[in-house]
Short mmCIF file of C-alpha atoms in Angstrom, two decimals:
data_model
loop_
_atom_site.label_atom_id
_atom_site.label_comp_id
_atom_site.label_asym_id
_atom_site.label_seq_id
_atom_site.Cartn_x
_atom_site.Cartn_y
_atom_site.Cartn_z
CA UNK A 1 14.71 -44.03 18.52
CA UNK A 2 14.99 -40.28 18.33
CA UNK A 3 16.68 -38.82 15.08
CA UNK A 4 19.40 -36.48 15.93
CA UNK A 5 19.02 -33.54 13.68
CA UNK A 6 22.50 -31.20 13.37
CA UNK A 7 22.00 -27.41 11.46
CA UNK A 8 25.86 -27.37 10.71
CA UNK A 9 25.47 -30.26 8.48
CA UNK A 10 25.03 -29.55 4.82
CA UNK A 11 22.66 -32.35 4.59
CA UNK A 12 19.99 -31.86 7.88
CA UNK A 13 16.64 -30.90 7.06
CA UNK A 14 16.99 -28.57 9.99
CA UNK A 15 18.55 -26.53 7.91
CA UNK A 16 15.17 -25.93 5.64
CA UNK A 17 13.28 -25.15 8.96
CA UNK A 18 15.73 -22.52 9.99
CA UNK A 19 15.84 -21.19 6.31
CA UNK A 20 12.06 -20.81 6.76
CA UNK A 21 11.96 -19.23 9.92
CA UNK A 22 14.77 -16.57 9.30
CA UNK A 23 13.39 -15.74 6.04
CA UNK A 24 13.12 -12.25 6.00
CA UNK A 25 9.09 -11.90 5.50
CA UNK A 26 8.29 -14.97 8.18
CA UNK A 27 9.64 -12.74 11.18
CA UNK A 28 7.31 -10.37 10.45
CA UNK A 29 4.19 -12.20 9.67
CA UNK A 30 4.58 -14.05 12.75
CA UNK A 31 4.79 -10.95 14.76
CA UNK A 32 2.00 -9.86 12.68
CA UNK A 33 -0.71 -12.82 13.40
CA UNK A 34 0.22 -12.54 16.86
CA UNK A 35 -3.12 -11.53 17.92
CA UNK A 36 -5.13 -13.22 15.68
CA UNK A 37 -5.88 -13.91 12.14
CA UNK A 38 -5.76 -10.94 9.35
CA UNK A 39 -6.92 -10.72 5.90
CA UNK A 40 -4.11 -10.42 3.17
CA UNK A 41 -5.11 -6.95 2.85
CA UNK A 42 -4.81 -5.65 7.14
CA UNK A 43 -1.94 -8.16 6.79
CA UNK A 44 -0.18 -6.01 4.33
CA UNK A 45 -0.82 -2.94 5.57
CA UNK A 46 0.32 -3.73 8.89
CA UNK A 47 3.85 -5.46 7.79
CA UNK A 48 5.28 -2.21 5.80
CA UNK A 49 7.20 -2.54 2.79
CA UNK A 50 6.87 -6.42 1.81
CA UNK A 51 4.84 -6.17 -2.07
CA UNK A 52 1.64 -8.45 -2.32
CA UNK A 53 4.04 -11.06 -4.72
CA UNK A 54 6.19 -11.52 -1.88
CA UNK A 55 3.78 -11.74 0.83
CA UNK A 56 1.72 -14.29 -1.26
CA UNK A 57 4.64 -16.23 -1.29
CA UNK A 58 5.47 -16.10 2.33
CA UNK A 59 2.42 -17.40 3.56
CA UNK A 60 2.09 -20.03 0.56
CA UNK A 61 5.70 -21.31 2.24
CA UNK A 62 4.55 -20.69 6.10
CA UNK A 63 0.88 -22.49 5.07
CA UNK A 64 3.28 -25.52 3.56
CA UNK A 65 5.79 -25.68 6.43
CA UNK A 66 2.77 -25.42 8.87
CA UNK A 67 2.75 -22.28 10.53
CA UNK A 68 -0.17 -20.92 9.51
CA UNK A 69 -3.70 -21.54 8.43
CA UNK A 70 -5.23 -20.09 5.39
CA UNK A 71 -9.44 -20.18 6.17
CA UNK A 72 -11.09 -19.33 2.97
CA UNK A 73 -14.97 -18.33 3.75
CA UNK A 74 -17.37 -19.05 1.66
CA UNK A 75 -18.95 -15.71 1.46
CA UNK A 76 -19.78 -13.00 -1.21
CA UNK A 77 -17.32 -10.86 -1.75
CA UNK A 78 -14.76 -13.93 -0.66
CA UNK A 79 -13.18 -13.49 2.44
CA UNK A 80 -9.85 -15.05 3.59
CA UNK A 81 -8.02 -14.92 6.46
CA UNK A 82 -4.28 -16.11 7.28
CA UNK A 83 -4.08 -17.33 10.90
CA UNK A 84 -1.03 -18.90 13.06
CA UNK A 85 -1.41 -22.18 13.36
CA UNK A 86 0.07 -24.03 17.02
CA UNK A 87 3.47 -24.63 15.59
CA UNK A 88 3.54 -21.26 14.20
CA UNK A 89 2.18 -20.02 17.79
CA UNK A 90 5.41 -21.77 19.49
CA UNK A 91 7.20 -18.70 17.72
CA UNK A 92 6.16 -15.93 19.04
CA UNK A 93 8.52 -16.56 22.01
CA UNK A 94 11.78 -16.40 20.18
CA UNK A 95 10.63 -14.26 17.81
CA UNK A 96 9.74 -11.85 20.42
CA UNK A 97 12.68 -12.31 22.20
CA UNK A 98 14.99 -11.95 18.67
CA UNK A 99 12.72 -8.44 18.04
CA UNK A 100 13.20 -6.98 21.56
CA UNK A 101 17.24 -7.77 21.31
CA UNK A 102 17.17 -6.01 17.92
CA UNK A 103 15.01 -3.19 19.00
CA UNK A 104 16.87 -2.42 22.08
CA UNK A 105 20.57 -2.74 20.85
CA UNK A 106 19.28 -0.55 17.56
CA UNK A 107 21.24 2.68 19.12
CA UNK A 108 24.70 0.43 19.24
CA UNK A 109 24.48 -0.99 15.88
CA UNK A 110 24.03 2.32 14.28
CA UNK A 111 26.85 3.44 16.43
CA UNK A 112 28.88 0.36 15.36
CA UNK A 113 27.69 1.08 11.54
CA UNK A 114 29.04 4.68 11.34
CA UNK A 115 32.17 4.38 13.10
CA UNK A 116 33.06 1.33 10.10
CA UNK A 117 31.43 3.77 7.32
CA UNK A 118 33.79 6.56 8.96
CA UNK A 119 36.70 4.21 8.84
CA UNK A 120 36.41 3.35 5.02
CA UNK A 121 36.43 7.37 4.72
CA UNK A 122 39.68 7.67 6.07
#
């Protein structure tokens, strides 16, 4: 028997997957790893503004939840790289569709933004 699973209750796990995957780092790591896996370093250069602490934690909570695959080589210097695992690949689709709805309607929220910001002027 199939469990239900219902994000508007309090209670559902759901909700911890949908915490996870609107967190504000996961978007972009995601969209990040689309092509392949990084090192932390390429990874944080690429995704601007997120500091190494929060980054670390990201993919320590992606890497639990499943998303992606941390591959630690066993090389000198050490080299590890931070991959998207299948369920993380099954992403990319609404992700990309999420990012493309944001980065097209970006002219009409600003709009939207300044016309309230004008209105608590008045």
């Amino acid at each position: 028997m199939a469990v239900g699973y219902n994000v508007m209750s309090a209670t559902c796990p759901s909700r911890v997957v949908l915490h996870r995957i609107g967190a504000r780092w996961t978007v972009f790591v995601v969209n990040a790893l689309e092509d392949g896996p990084l090192r932390f370093t390429v990874l944080a250069e690429k995704i601007q503004g997120v500091t190494p602490k929060v980054l670390t934690e990201t993919l320590r909570a992606m890497e639990e939840d499943g998303l992606l695959a941390r591959v630690d080589y066993a090389e000198q210097p050490p080299r590890v790289e931070y991959g998207l695992t299948g369920l993380g690949r099954s992403l990319l689709g609404p992700l990309r569709a999420v990012r493309e709805w944001a980065e097209t309607h970006v002219p009409e929220i600003l709009e939207a933004r300044e016309r309230a910001h004008s209105a608590r002027q008045d």
